[in-house]
PDB file of C-alpha atoms in Angstrom:
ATOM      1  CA  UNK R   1    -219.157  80.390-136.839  1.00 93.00           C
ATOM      2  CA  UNK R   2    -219.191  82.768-133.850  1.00 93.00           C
ATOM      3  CA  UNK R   3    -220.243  85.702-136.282  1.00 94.00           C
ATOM      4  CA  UNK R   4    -222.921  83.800-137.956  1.00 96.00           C
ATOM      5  CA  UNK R   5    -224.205  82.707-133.998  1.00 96.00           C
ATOM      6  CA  UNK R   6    -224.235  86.447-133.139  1.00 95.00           C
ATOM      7  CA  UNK R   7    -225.988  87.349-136.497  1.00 95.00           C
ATOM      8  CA  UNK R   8    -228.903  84.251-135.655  1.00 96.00           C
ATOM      9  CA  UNK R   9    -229.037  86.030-132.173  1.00 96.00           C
ATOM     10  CA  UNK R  10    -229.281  89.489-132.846  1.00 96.00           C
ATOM     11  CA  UNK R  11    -232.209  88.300-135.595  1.00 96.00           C
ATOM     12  CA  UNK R  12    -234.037  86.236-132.838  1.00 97.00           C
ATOM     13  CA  UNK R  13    -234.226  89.296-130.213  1.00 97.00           C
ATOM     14  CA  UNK R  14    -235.632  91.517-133.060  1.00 97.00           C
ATOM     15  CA  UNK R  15    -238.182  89.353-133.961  1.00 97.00           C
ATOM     16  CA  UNK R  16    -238.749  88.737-130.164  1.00 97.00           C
ATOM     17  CA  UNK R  17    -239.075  92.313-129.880  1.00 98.00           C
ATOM     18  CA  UNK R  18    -241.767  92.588-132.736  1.00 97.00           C
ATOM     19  CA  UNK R  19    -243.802  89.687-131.326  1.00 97.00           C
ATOM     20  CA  UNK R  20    -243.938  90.774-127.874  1.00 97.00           C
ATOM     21  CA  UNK R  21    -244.845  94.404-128.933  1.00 98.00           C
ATOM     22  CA  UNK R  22    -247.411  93.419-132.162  1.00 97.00           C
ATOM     23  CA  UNK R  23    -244.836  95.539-134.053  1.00 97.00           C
ATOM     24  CA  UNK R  24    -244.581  98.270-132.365  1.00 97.00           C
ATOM     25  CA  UNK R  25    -241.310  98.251-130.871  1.00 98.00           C
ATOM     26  CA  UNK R  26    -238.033  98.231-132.259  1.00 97.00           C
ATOM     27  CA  UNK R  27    -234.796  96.435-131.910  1.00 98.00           C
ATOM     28  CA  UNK R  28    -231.445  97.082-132.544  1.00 98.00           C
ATOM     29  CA  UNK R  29    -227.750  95.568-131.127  1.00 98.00           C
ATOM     30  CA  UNK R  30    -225.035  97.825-131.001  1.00 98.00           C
ATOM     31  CA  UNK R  31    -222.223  95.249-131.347  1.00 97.00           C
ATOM     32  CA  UNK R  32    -219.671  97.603-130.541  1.00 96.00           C
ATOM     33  CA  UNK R  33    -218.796 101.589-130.041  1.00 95.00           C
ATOM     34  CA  UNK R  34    -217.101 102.049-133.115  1.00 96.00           C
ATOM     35  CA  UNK R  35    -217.764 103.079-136.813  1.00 97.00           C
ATOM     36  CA  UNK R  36    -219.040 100.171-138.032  1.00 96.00           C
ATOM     37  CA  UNK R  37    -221.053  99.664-135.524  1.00 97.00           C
ATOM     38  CA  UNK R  38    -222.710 103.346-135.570  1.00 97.00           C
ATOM     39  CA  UNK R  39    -223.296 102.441-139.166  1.00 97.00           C
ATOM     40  CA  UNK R  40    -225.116  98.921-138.737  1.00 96.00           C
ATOM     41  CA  UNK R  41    -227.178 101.009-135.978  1.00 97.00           C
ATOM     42  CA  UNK R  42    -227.734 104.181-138.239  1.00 96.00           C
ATOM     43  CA  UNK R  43    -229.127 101.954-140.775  1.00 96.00           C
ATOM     44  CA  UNK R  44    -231.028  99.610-138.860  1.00 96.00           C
ATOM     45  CA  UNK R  45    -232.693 102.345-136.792  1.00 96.00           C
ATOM     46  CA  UNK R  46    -233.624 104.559-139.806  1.00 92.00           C
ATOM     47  CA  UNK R  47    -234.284 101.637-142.240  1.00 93.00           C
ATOM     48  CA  UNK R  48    -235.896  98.402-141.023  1.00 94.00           C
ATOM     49  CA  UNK R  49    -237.463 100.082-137.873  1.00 95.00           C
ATOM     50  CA  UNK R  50    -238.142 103.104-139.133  1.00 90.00           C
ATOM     51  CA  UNK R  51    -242.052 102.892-139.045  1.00 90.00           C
ATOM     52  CA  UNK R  52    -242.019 101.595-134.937  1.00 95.00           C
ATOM     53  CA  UNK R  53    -243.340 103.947-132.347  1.00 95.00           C
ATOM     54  CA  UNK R  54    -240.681 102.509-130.017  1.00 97.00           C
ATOM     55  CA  UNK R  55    -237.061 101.104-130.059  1.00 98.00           C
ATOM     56  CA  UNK R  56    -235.239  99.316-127.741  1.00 98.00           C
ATOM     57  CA  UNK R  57    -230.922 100.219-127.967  1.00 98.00           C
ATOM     58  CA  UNK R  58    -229.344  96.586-126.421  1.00 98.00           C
ATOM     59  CA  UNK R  59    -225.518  97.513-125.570  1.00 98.00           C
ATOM     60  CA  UNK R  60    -225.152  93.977-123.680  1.00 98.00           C
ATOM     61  CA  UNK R  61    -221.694  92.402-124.753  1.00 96.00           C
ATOM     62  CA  UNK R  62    -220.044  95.620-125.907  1.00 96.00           C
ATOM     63  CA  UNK R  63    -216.579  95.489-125.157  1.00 91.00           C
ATOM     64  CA  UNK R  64    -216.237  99.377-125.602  1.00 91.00           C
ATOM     65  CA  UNK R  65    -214.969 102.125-127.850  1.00 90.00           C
ATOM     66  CA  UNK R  66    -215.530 105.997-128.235  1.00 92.00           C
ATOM     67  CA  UNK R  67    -219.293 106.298-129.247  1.00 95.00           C
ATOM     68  CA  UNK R  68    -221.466 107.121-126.588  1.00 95.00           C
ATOM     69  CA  UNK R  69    -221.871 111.050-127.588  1.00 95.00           C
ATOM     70  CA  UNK R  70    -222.910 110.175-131.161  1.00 96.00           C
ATOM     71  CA  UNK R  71    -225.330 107.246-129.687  1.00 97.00           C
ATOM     72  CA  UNK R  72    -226.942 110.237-127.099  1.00 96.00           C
ATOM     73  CA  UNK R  73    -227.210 112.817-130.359  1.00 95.00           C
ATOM     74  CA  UNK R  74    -228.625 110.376-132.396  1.00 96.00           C
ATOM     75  CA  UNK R  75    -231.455 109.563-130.095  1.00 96.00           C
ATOM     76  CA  UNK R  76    -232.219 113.012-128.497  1.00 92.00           C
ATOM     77  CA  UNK R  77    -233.824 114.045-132.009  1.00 86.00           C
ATOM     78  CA  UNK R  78    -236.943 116.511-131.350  1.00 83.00           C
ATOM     79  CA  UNK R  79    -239.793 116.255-134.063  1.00 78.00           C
ATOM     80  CA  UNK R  80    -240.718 119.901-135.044  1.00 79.00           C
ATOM     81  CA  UNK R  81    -242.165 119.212-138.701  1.00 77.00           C
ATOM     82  CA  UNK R  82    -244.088 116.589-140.412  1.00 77.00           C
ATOM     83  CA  UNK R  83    -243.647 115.762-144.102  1.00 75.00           C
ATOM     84  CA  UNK R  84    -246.308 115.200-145.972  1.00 78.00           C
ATOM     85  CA  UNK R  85    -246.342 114.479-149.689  1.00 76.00           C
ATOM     86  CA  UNK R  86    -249.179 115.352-152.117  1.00 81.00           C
ATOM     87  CA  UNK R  87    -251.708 113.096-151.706  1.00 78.00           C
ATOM     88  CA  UNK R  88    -250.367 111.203-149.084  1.00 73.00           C
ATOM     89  CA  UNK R  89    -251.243 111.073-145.084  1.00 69.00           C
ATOM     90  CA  UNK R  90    -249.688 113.094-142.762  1.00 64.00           C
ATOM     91  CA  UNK R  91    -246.780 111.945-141.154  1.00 55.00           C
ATOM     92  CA  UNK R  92    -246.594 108.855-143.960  1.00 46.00           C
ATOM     93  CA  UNK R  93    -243.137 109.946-145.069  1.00 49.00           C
ATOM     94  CA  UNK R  94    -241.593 111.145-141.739  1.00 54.00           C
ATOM     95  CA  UNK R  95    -241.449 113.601-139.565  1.00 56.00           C
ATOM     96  CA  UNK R  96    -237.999 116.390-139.067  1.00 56.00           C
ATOM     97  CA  UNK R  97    -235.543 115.152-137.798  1.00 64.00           C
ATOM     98  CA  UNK R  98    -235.547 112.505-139.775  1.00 70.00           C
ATOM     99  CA  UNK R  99    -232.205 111.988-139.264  1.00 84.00           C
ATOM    100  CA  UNK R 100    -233.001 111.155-135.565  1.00 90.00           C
ATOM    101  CA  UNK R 101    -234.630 109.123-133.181  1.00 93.00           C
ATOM    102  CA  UNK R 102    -237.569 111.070-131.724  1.00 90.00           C
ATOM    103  CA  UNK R 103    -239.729 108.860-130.414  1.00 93.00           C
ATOM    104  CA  UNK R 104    -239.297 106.832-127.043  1.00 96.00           C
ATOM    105  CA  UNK R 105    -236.204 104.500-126.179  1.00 98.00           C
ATOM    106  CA  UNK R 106    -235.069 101.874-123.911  1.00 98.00           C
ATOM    107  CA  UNK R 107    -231.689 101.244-123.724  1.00 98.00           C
ATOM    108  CA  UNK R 108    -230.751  97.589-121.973  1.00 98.00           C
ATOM    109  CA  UNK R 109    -227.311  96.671-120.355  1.00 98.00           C
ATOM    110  CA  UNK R 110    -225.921  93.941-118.688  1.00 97.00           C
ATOM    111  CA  UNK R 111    -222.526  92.448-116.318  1.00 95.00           C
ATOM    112  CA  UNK R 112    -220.933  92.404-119.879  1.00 94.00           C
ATOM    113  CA  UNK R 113    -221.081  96.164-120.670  1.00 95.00           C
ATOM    114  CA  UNK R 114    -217.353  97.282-120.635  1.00 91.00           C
ATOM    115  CA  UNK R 115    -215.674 100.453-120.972  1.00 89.00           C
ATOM    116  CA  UNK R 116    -217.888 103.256-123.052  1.00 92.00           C
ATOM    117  CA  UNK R 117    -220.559 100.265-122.965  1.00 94.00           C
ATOM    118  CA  UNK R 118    -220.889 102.124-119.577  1.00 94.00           C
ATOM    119  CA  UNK R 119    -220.579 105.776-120.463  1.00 93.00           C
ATOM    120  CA  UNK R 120    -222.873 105.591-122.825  1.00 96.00           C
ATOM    121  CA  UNK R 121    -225.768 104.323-120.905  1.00 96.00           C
ATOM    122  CA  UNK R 122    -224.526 106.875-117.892  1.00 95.00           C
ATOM    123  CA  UNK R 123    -225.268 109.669-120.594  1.00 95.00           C
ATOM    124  CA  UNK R 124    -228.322 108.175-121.875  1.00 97.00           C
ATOM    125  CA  UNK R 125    -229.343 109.083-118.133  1.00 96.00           C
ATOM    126  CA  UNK R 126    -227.760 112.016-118.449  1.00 95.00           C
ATOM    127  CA  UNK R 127    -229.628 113.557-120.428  1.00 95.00           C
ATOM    128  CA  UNK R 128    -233.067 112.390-120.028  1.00 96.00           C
ATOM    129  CA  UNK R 129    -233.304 110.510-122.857  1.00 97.00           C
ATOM    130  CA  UNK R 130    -235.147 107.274-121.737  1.00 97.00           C
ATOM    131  CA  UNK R 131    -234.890 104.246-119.407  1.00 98.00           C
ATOM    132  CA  UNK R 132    -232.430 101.480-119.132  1.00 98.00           C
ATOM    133  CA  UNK R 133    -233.562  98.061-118.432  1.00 98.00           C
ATOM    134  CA  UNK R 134    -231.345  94.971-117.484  1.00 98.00           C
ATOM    135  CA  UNK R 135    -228.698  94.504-114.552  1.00 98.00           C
ATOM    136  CA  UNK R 136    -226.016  96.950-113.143  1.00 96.00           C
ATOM    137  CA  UNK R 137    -222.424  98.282-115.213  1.00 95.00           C
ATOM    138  CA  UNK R 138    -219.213  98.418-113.622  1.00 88.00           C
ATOM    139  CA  UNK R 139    -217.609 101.313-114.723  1.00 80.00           C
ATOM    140  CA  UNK R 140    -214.102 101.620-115.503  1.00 72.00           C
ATOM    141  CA  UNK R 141    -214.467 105.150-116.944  1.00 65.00           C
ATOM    142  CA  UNK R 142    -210.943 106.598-118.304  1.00 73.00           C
ATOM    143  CA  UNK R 143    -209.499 105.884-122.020  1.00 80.00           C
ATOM    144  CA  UNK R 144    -206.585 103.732-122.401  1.00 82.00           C
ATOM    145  CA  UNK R 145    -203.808 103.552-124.443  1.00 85.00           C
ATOM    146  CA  UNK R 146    -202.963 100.022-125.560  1.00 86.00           C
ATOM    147  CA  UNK R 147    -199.098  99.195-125.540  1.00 91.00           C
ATOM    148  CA  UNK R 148    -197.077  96.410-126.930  1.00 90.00           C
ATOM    149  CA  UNK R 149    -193.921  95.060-125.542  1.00 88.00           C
ATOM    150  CA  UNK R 150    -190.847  93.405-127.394  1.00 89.00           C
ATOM    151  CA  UNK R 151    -193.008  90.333-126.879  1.00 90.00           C
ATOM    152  CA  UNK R 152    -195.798  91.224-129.511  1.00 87.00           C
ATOM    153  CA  UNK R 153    -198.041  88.821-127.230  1.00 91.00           C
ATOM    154  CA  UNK R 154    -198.164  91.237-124.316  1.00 92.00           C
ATOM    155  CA  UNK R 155    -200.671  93.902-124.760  1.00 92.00           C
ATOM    156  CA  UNK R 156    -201.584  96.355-121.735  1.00 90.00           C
ATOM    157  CA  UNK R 157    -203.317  99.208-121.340  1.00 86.00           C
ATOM    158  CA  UNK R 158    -202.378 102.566-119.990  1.00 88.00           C
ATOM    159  CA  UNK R 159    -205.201 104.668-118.588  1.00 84.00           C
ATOM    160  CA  UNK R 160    -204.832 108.042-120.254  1.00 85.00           C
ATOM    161  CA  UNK R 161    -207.781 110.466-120.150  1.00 86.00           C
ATOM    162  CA  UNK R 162    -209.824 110.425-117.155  1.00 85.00           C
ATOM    163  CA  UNK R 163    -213.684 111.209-117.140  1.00 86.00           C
ATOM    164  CA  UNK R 164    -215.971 113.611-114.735  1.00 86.00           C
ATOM    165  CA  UNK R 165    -219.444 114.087-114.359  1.00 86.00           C
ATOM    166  CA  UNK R 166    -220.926 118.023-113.940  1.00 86.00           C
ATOM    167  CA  UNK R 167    -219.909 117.523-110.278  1.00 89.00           C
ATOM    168  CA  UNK R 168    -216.056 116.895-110.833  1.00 88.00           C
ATOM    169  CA  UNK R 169    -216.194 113.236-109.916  1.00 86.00           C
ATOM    170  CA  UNK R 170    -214.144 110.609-111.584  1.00 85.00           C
ATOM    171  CA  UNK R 171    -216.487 107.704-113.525  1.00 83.00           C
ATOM    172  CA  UNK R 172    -213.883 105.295-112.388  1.00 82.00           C
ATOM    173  CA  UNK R 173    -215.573 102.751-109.224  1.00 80.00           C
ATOM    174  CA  UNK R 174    -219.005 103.669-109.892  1.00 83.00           C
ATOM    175  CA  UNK R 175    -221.839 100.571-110.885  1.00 89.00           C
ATOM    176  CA  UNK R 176    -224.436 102.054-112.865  1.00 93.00           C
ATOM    177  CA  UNK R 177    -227.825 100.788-111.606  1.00 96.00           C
ATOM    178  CA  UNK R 178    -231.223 100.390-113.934  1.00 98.00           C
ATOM    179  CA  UNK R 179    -233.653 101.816-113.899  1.00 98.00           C
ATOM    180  CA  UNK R 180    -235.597  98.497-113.659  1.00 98.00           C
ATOM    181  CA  UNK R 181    -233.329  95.399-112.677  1.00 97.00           C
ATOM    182  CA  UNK R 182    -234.158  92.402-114.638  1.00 98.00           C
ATOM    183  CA  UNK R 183    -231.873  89.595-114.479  1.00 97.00           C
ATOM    184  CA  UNK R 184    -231.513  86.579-117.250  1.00 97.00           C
ATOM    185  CA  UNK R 185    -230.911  83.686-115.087  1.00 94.00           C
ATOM    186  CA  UNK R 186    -229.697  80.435-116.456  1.00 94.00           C
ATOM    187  CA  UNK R 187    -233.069  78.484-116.948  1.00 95.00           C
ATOM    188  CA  UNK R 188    -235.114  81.337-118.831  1.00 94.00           C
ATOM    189  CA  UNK R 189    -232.201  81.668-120.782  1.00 93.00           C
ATOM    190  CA  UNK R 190    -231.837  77.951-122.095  1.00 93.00           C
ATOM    191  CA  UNK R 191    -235.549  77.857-122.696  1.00 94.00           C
ATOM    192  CA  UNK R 192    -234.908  80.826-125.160  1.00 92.00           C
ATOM    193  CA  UNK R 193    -236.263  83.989-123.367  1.00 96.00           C
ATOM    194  CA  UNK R 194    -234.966  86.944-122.620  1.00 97.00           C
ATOM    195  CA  UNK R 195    -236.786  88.531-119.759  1.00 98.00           C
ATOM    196  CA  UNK R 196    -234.981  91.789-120.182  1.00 98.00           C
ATOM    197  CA  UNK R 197    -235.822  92.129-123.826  1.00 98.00           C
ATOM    198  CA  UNK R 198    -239.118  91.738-122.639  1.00 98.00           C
ATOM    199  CA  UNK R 199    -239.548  93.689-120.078  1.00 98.00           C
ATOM    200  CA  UNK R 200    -237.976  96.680-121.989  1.00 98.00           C
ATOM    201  CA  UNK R 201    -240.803  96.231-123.878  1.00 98.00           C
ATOM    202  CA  UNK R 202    -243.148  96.351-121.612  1.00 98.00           C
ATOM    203  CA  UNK R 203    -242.017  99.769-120.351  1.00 98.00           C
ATOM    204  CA  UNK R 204    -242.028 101.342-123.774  1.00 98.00           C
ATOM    205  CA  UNK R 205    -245.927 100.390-124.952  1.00 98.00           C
ATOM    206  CA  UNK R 206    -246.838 101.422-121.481  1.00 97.00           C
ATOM    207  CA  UNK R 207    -244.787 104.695-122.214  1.00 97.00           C
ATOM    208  CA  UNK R 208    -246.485 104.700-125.865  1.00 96.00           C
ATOM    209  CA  UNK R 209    -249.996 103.942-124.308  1.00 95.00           C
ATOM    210  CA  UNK R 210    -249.546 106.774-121.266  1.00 95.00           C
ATOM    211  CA  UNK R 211    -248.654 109.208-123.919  1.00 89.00           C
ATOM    212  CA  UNK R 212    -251.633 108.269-125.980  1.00 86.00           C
ATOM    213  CA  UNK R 213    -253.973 108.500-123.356  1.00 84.00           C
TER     214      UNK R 213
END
């Protein structure tokens, strides 16, 4: 039941996304940083929203994983060509990379971002590649090495590998703040908005719009 709940509300917030934007915004959930994951998101991105001039990346509710540097190469793709096939319009088949994002993003994040739900965000800023919408990440930064005891039921982790920005500061303690803070309170929420879905929108078609113009 809980996978076919976060299935019904992944689907809402994409068609949110596509109503609020006339279809020109993307959506896609990445559930958690892992393979499977990076799959669902490869495909979604380069299949179903393939033809939007926009996508918003939602990390809220990841629990965490080792993906973050994938995520930021993925989306830092750099159009250089366009393919066009006999008698076709330009650009109708794509544009190289086409194995990359290379139009804008908006990644959003929330209190529930955990772990490289944090890093990867942090990088998305990084490098440039966009803004982030929603409300601030803690960041517990270093990877940790899960350990059983005799008693199978006791699992703790063991932080192993530490992280540093280009300044040689430690990620751990640090609260990643948005670049627009948008909160989901309680009431929007039960009346089935999502005011940071929306207003991630809003800052990609006026990105989309300022570029045009």
């Amino acid at each position: 039941e809980r996978r076919l709940r976060y299935l019904r509300w992944m689907e809402r917030l994409r068609d949110m996304a596509d109503e609020l934007s006339g279809g020109r915004v993307g959506y896609v959930h990445v559930e958690g940083m892992n393979d499977p994951s990076f799959r669902s998101f490869y495909q979604e991105t380069l299949g179903r929203q393939s033809d939007k001039e926009a996508l918003i990346v939602d990390t809220r509710y990841n629990g965490g994983g080792w993906l973050h540097d994938d995520l930021a190469a993925f989306l830092q793709g750099q159009k250089y060509l366009t393919v066009v096939p006999r008698g076709k319009e330009p650009g109708s088949f794509g544009a190289e990379s086409y194995e990359r994002w290379n139009r804008p993003v908006a990644v959003v994040t929330n209190e529930s971002n955990y772990s490289d739900a944090f890093i990867f965000p942090w990088t998305f800023r990084e490098l440039g590649l966009g803004t982030i919408v929603g409300m601030p990440v803690a960041a517990p930064g270093p990877a940790v090495w899960w350990e059983r005891l005799i008693d199978p039921s006791l699992v703790f982790g063991i932080p192993q590998v530490g992280m540093q920005d280009s300044e040689g500061n430690f990620m751990e303690n640090f609260d990643l703040v948005p670049d627009v803070m948008v909160k989901n309170d309680a009431e929007s929420v039960a009346r089935g908005e999502d005011k940071q879905l929306a207003a991630a929108v809003k800052v990609l078609l006026e990105e989309i719009d300022a570029a045009a113009n």
